[in-house]
């Protein structure tokens, strides 16, 4: 099973992806995580991407597509991939089709998680992440056992610098203008399924499992 997760920032893509990889043989590829890793390492690509990420703007298509292509092409073909945060523009969606045709691992599903603005703002401003383990928490909805500390790695949780209300509104504008049209792109290909991103990811998991089982029957 190869899929993309689509939806506005704060729709719960990362959290759902984390739950799905625990149950299915999937490799989670998040371009946001890949970019943050490049920025942390101070690579040329990371330095170029930094100013866009900090402002909540999109990193240029070419940069992010190259990063994604490298990751997908070097990933094990035994596992399905689950892309989170890519594609974000129509051009990226078209490039993705080319990359996947080349390696003959086409997309089976595009899962669209829609969510309301109220839920998005509350989720993002309360989000805390563990930089090393990648675990994602929420101060109210999904708190760690010990405040400010990751349950898995014991490291200190941080708030992403782009998770403030002003940047979230900017990211939302960018999403509506650039990313929402992709939903139609996948709908016209007949691989789009829509789920309610306002629901907690744990409640969505059984729905996703049903969708996966249906898809497995078709493959
Ligand atoms: P995310 O972790 O998916 O919320 O991404 C964080 C930030 O990384 C975004 O606000 C963008 O600045 C950048 N980014 C991540 N994925 C992409 C992409 N596919 N295209 C352009 N920019 C991206």
mmCIF file of N, CA and C in Angstrom, residues 9-96:
data_model
loop_
_atom_site.group_PDB
_atom_site.id
_atom_site.type_symbol
_atom_site.label_atom_id
_atom_site.label_comp_id
_atom_site.label_asym_id
_atom_site.label_seq_id
_atom_site.Cartn_x
_atom_site.Cartn_y
_atom_site.Cartn_z
ATOM 1 N N UNK A 9 -2.457 22.186 7.831
ATOM 2 C CA UNK A 9 -1.596 21.997 8.994
ATOM 3 C C UNK A 9 -2.491 21.782 10.209
ATOM 4 N N UNK A 10 -2.117 20.843 11.071
ATOM 5 C CA UNK A 10 -2.929 20.608 12.269
ATOM 6 C C UNK A 10 -4.094 19.666 12.042
ATOM 7 N N UNK A 11 -4.195 19.078 10.845
ATOM 8 C CA UNK A 11 -5.300 18.133 10.602
ATOM 9 C C UNK A 11 -5.030 16.808 11.309
ATOM 10 N N UNK A 12 -3.795 16.620 11.759
ATOM 11 C CA UNK A 12 -3.460 15.379 12.471
ATOM 12 C C UNK A 12 -2.737 14.370 11.585
ATOM 13 N N UNK A 13 -2.145 14.843 10.481
ATOM 14 C CA UNK A 13 -1.479 13.920 9.544
ATOM 15 C C UNK A 13 -0.323 13.173 10.238
ATOM 16 N N UNK A 14 0.508 13.920 10.961
ATOM 17 C CA UNK A 14 1.673 13.308 11.606
ATOM 18 C C UNK A 14 1.261 12.308 12.674
ATOM 19 N N UNK A 15 0.239 12.671 13.460
ATOM 20 C CA UNK A 15 -0.210 11.787 14.536
ATOM 21 C C UNK A 15 -0.806 10.511 13.959
ATOM 22 N N UNK A 16 -1.652 10.665 12.946
ATOM 23 C CA UNK A 16 -2.261 9.488 12.324
ATOM 24 C C UNK A 16 -1.179 8.612 11.673
ATOM 25 N N UNK A 17 -0.223 9.269 11.026
ATOM 26 C CA UNK A 17 0.867 8.517 10.380
ATOM 27 C C UNK A 17 1.603 7.667 11.420
ATOM 28 N N UNK A 18 1.844 8.257 12.601
ATOM 29 C CA UNK A 18 2.537 7.532 13.677
ATOM 30 C C UNK A 18 1.751 6.291 14.093
ATOM 31 N N UNK A 19 0.416 6.411 14.159
ATOM 32 C CA UNK A 19 -0.410 5.269 14.563
ATOM 33 C C UNK A 19 -0.449 4.217 13.455
ATOM 34 N N UNK A 20 -0.500 4.687 12.199
ATOM 35 C CA UNK A 20 -0.587 3.737 11.077
ATOM 36 C C UNK A 20 0.684 2.897 10.933
ATOM 37 N N UNK A 21 1.854 3.525 11.146
ATOM 38 C CA UNK A 21 3.090 2.734 10.995
ATOM 39 C C UNK A 21 3.216 1.658 12.082
ATOM 40 N N UNK A 22 2.528 1.886 13.222
ATOM 41 C CA UNK A 22 2.584 0.852 14.270
ATOM 42 C C UNK A 22 1.808 -0.399 13.839
ATOM 43 N N UNK A 23 0.826 -0.221 12.947
ATOM 44 C CA UNK A 23 -0.038 -1.353 12.584
ATOM 45 C C UNK A 23 0.210 -1.901 11.183
ATOM 46 N N UNK A 24 0.847 -1.124 10.330
ATOM 47 C CA UNK A 24 1.022 -1.549 8.937
ATOM 48 C C UNK A 24 2.487 -1.424 8.540
ATOM 49 N N UNK A 25 2.838 -2.169 7.497
ATOM 50 C CA UNK A 25 4.229 -2.158 7.055
ATOM 51 C C UNK A 25 4.473 -0.951 6.148
ATOM 52 N N UNK A 26 4.543 0.208 6.770
ATOM 53 C CA UNK A 26 4.656 1.441 5.985
ATOM 54 C C UNK A 26 5.875 2.241 6.425
ATOM 55 N N UNK A 27 6.480 2.924 5.465
ATOM 56 C CA UNK A 27 7.559 3.843 5.799
ATOM 57 C C UNK A 27 6.983 5.262 5.778
ATOM 58 N N UNK A 28 7.079 5.943 6.917
ATOM 59 C CA UNK A 28 6.527 7.299 7.025
ATOM 60 C C UNK A 28 7.556 8.310 6.515
ATOM 61 N N UNK A 29 7.202 9.037 5.467
ATOM 62 C CA UNK A 29 8.128 10.054 4.939
ATOM 63 C C UNK A 29 7.461 11.419 5.063
ATOM 64 N N UNK A 30 7.999 12.259 5.950
ATOM 65 C CA UNK A 30 7.449 13.602 6.134
ATOM 66 C C UNK A 30 8.467 14.606 5.603
ATOM 67 N N UNK A 31 8.064 15.397 4.609
ATOM 68 C CA UNK A 31 9.022 16.371 4.056
ATOM 69 C C UNK A 31 9.326 17.457 5.099
ATOM 70 N N UNK A 32 8.361 17.758 5.981
ATOM 71 C CA UNK A 32 8.624 18.720 7.059
ATOM 72 C C UNK A 32 9.762 18.202 7.944
ATOM 73 N N UNK A 33 9.694 16.899 8.312
ATOM 74 C CA UNK A 33 10.758 16.302 9.150
ATOM 75 C C UNK A 33 12.088 16.291 8.393
ATOM 76 N N UNK A 34 12.044 15.948 7.100
ATOM 77 C CA UNK A 34 13.290 15.904 6.312
ATOM 78 C C UNK A 34 13.922 17.293 6.251
ATOM 79 N N UNK A 35 13.082 18.319 6.076
ATOM 80 C CA UNK A 35 13.604 19.688 6.012
ATOM 81 C C UNK A 35 14.177 20.122 7.362
ATOM 82 N N UNK A 36 13.468 19.780 8.446
ATOM 83 C CA UNK A 36 13.970 20.159 9.787
ATOM 84 C C UNK A 36 15.307 19.479 10.070
ATOM 85 N N UNK A 37 15.464 18.245 9.582
ATOM 86 C CA UNK A 37 16.729 17.510 9.758
ATOM 87 C C UNK A 37 17.855 18.226 8.999
ATOM 88 N N UNK A 38 17.558 18.636 7.759
ATOM 89 C CA UNK A 38 18.563 19.353 6.952
ATOM 90 C C UNK A 38 18.934 20.675 7.635
ATOM 91 N N UNK A 39 17.918 21.351 8.196
ATOM 92 C CA UNK A 39 18.169 22.640 8.864
ATOM 93 C C UNK A 39 19.032 22.430 10.112
ATOM 94 N N UNK A 40 18.738 21.354 10.839
ATOM 95 C CA UNK A 40 19.496 21.071 12.061
ATOM 96 C C UNK A 40 20.963 20.769 11.721
ATOM 97 N N UNK A 41 21.160 20.044 10.597
ATOM 98 C CA UNK A 41 22.530 19.691 10.196
ATOM 99 C C UNK A 41 23.263 20.862 9.541
ATOM 100 N N UNK A 42 22.524 21.937 9.257
ATOM 101 C CA UNK A 42 23.153 23.109 8.645
ATOM 102 C C UNK A 42 23.620 22.863 7.216
ATOM 103 N N UNK A 43 22.963 21.922 6.507
ATOM 104 C CA UNK A 43 23.359 21.652 5.114
ATOM 105 C C UNK A 43 22.974 22.848 4.234
ATOM 106 N N UNK A 44 23.514 22.849 3.022
ATOM 107 C CA UNK A 44 23.206 23.948 2.094
ATOM 108 C C UNK A 44 21.693 24.027 1.854
ATOM 109 N N UNK A 45 21.108 22.844 1.637
ATOM 110 C CA UNK A 45 19.657 22.794 1.406
ATOM 111 C C UNK A 45 18.893 23.299 2.636
ATOM 112 N N UNK A 46 19.379 22.895 3.818
ATOM 113 C CA UNK A 46 18.735 23.312 5.060
ATOM 114 C C UNK A 46 18.776 24.824 5.225
ATOM 115 N N UNK A 47 19.929 25.405 4.918
ATOM 116 C CA UNK A 47 20.063 26.862 5.057
ATOM 117 C C UNK A 47 19.128 27.585 4.098
ATOM 118 N N UNK A 48 19.000 27.018 2.897
ATOM 119 C CA UNK A 48 18.129 27.649 1.899
ATOM 120 C C UNK A 48 16.648 27.540 2.320
ATOM 121 N N UNK A 49 16.323 26.408 2.911
ATOM 122 C CA UNK A 49 14.916 26.165 3.275
ATOM 123 C C UNK A 49 14.481 26.970 4.505
ATOM 124 N N UNK A 50 15.430 27.279 5.394
ATOM 125 C CA UNK A 50 15.115 27.827 6.716
ATOM 126 C C UNK A 50 14.178 29.046 6.682
ATOM 127 N N UNK A 51 14.503 30.011 5.830
ATOM 128 C CA UNK A 51 13.727 31.256 5.862
ATOM 129 C C UNK A 51 12.278 31.013 5.434
ATOM 130 N N UNK A 52 12.077 30.066 4.523
ATOM 131 C CA UNK A 52 10.704 29.761 4.090
ATOM 132 C C UNK A 52 9.945 29.091 5.228
ATOM 133 N N UNK A 53 10.579 28.082 5.839
ATOM 134 C CA UNK A 53 9.904 27.317 6.895
ATOM 135 C C UNK A 53 9.545 28.243 8.060
ATOM 136 N N UNK A 54 10.475 29.114 8.434
ATOM 137 C CA UNK A 54 10.224 29.996 9.579
ATOM 138 C C UNK A 54 9.059 30.944 9.331
ATOM 139 N N UNK A 55 8.876 31.337 8.080
ATOM 140 C CA UNK A 55 7.778 32.268 7.783
ATOM 141 C C UNK A 55 6.459 31.544 7.503
ATOM 142 N N UNK A 56 6.515 30.212 7.437
ATOM 143 C CA UNK A 56 5.301 29.452 7.129
ATOM 144 C C UNK A 56 5.018 29.418 5.639
ATOM 145 N N UNK A 57 6.054 29.705 4.839
ATOM 146 C CA UNK A 57 5.864 29.664 3.378
ATOM 147 C C UNK A 57 6.371 28.343 2.815
ATOM 148 N N UNK A 58 6.009 28.089 1.561
ATOM 149 C CA UNK A 58 6.454 26.833 0.959
ATOM 150 C C UNK A 58 7.899 26.934 0.492
ATOM 151 N N UNK A 59 8.657 25.906 0.753
ATOM 152 C CA UNK A 59 10.015 25.785 0.227
ATOM 153 C C UNK A 59 9.865 25.559 -1.289
ATOM 154 N N UNK A 60 10.744 26.147 -2.121
ATOM 155 C CA UNK A 60 10.566 25.992 -3.563
ATOM 156 C C UNK A 60 10.444 24.515 -4.004
ATOM 157 N N UNK A 61 9.565 24.298 -4.983
ATOM 158 C CA UNK A 61 9.255 22.946 -5.441
ATOM 159 C C UNK A 61 10.496 22.107 -5.747
ATOM 160 N N UNK A 62 11.456 22.724 -6.455
ATOM 161 C CA UNK A 62 12.613 21.957 -6.892
ATOM 162 C C UNK A 62 13.385 21.373 -5.702
ATOM 163 N N UNK A 63 13.612 22.228 -4.690
ATOM 164 C CA UNK A 63 14.374 21.796 -3.509
ATOM 165 C C UNK A 63 13.706 20.618 -2.809
ATOM 166 N N UNK A 64 12.424 20.797 -2.543
ATOM 167 C CA UNK A 64 11.723 19.797 -1.731
ATOM 168 C C UNK A 64 11.468 18.521 -2.545
ATOM 169 N N UNK A 65 11.300 18.674 -3.855
ATOM 170 C CA UNK A 65 11.063 17.501 -4.702
ATOM 171 C C UNK A 65 12.333 16.650 -4.795
ATOM 172 N N UNK A 66 13.480 17.315 -4.876
ATOM 173 C CA UNK A 66 14.749 16.566 -4.916
ATOM 174 C C UNK A 66 14.941 15.764 -3.636
ATOM 175 N N UNK A 67 14.631 16.419 -2.517
ATOM 176 C CA UNK A 67 14.779 15.773 -1.212
ATOM 177 C C UNK A 67 13.870 14.541 -1.125
ATOM 178 N N UNK A 68 12.642 14.707 -1.573
ATOM 179 C CA UNK A 68 11.659 13.622 -1.525
ATOM 180 C C UNK A 68 12.073 12.478 -2.452
ATOM 181 N N UNK A 69 12.512 12.836 -3.676
ATOM 182 C CA UNK A 69 12.868 11.817 -4.676
ATOM 183 C C UNK A 69 13.988 10.924 -4.138
ATOM 184 N N UNK A 70 14.977 11.565 -3.498
ATOM 185 C CA UNK A 70 16.105 10.804 -2.963
ATOM 186 C C UNK A 70 15.611 9.796 -1.922
ATOM 187 N N UNK A 71 14.739 10.265 -1.060
ATOM 188 C CA UNK A 71 14.233 9.415 0.027
ATOM 189 C C UNK A 71 13.395 8.249 -0.532
ATOM 190 N N UNK A 72 12.496 8.554 -1.456
ATOM 191 C CA UNK A 72 11.611 7.501 -1.984
ATOM 192 C C UNK A 72 12.419 6.470 -2.772
ATOM 193 N N UNK A 73 13.365 6.972 -3.584
ATOM 194 C CA UNK A 73 14.109 6.048 -4.447
ATOM 195 C C UNK A 73 15.041 5.134 -3.658
ATOM 196 N N UNK A 74 15.472 5.596 -2.465
ATOM 197 C CA UNK A 74 16.392 4.755 -1.689
ATOM 198 C C UNK A 74 15.651 3.944 -0.622
ATOM 199 N N UNK A 75 14.306 4.069 -0.580
ATOM 200 C CA UNK A 75 13.573 3.326 0.452
ATOM 201 C C UNK A 75 13.336 1.889 -0.018
ATOM 202 N N UNK A 76 13.209 0.994 0.955
ATOM 203 C CA UNK A 76 13.046 -0.419 0.626
ATOM 204 C C UNK A 76 11.721 -0.655 -0.107
ATOM 205 N N UNK A 77 11.744 -1.377 -1.238
ATOM 206 C CA UNK A 77 10.499 -1.637 -1.966
ATOM 207 C C UNK A 77 9.589 -2.622 -1.233
ATOM 208 N N UNK A 78 10.110 -3.260 -0.164
ATOM 209 C CA UNK A 78 9.266 -4.219 0.571
ATOM 210 C C UNK A 78 8.185 -3.530 1.384
ATOM 211 N N UNK A 79 8.451 -2.262 1.724
ATOM 212 C CA UNK A 79 7.483 -1.529 2.542
ATOM 213 C C UNK A 79 6.716 -0.561 1.673
ATOM 214 N N UNK A 80 5.443 -0.340 1.986
ATOM 215 C CA UNK A 80 4.725 0.728 1.309
ATOM 216 C C UNK A 80 5.210 2.062 1.874
ATOM 217 N N UNK A 81 4.981 3.129 1.148
ATOM 218 C CA UNK A 81 5.365 4.422 1.707
ATOM 219 C C UNK A 81 4.108 5.237 2.035
ATOM 220 N N UNK A 82 4.256 6.087 3.040
ATOM 221 C CA UNK A 82 3.171 6.975 3.422
ATOM 222 C C UNK A 82 3.748 8.392 3.460
ATOM 223 N N UNK A 83 3.380 9.179 2.472
ATOM 224 C CA UNK A 83 3.924 10.536 2.373
ATOM 225 C C UNK A 83 3.054 11.493 3.173
ATOM 226 N N UNK A 84 3.716 12.327 3.973
ATOM 227 C CA UNK A 84 2.998 13.253 4.850
ATOM 228 C C UNK A 84 3.581 14.647 4.604
ATOM 229 N N UNK A 85 2.755 15.555 4.077
ATOM 230 C CA UNK A 85 3.243 16.915 3.799
ATOM 231 C C UNK A 85 3.797 17.073 2.396
ATOM 232 N N UNK A 86 3.693 16.067 1.589
ATOM 233 C CA UNK A 86 4.099 16.128 0.183
ATOM 234 C C UNK A 86 3.112 15.284 -0.619
ATOM 235 N N UNK A 87 2.582 15.730 -1.736
ATOM 236 C CA UNK A 87 2.814 17.024 -2.377
ATOM 237 C C UNK A 87 2.020 18.153 -1.726
ATOM 238 N N UNK A 88 2.487 19.384 -1.942
ATOM 239 C CA UNK A 88 1.779 20.560 -1.429
ATOM 240 C C UNK A 88 1.422 21.525 -2.546
ATOM 241 N N UNK A 89 1.860 21.253 -3.756
ATOM 242 C CA UNK A 89 1.459 22.073 -4.913
ATOM 243 C C UNK A 89 1.145 21.116 -6.067
ATOM 244 N N UNK A 90 0.422 21.656 -7.061
ATOM 245 C CA UNK A 90 0.079 20.833 -8.228
ATOM 246 C C UNK A 90 1.358 20.360 -8.916
ATOM 247 N N UNK A 91 2.371 21.256 -9.006
ATOM 248 C CA UNK A 91 3.632 20.881 -9.659
ATOM 249 C C UNK A 91 4.297 19.722 -8.915
ATOM 250 N N UNK A 92 4.232 19.763 -7.576
ATOM 251 C CA UNK A 92 4.817 18.658 -6.802
ATOM 252 C C UNK A 92 4.049 17.357 -7.055
ATOM 253 N N UNK A 93 2.729 17.460 -7.172
ATOM 254 C CA UNK A 93 1.912 16.261 -7.410
ATOM 255 C C UNK A 93 2.287 15.640 -8.757
ATOM 256 N N UNK A 94 2.522 16.486 -9.750
ATOM 257 C CA UNK A 94 2.894 15.974 -11.074
ATOM 258 C C UNK A 94 4.297 15.360 -11.051
ATOM 259 N N UNK A 95 5.229 16.038 -10.344
ATOM 260 C CA UNK A 95 6.585 15.471 -10.224
ATOM 261 C C UNK A 95 6.538 14.122 -9.507
ATOM 262 N N UNK A 96 5.673 14.065 -8.487
ATOM 263 C CA UNK A 96 5.577 12.811 -7.728
ATOM 264 C C UNK A 96 5.142 11.667 -8.645
#
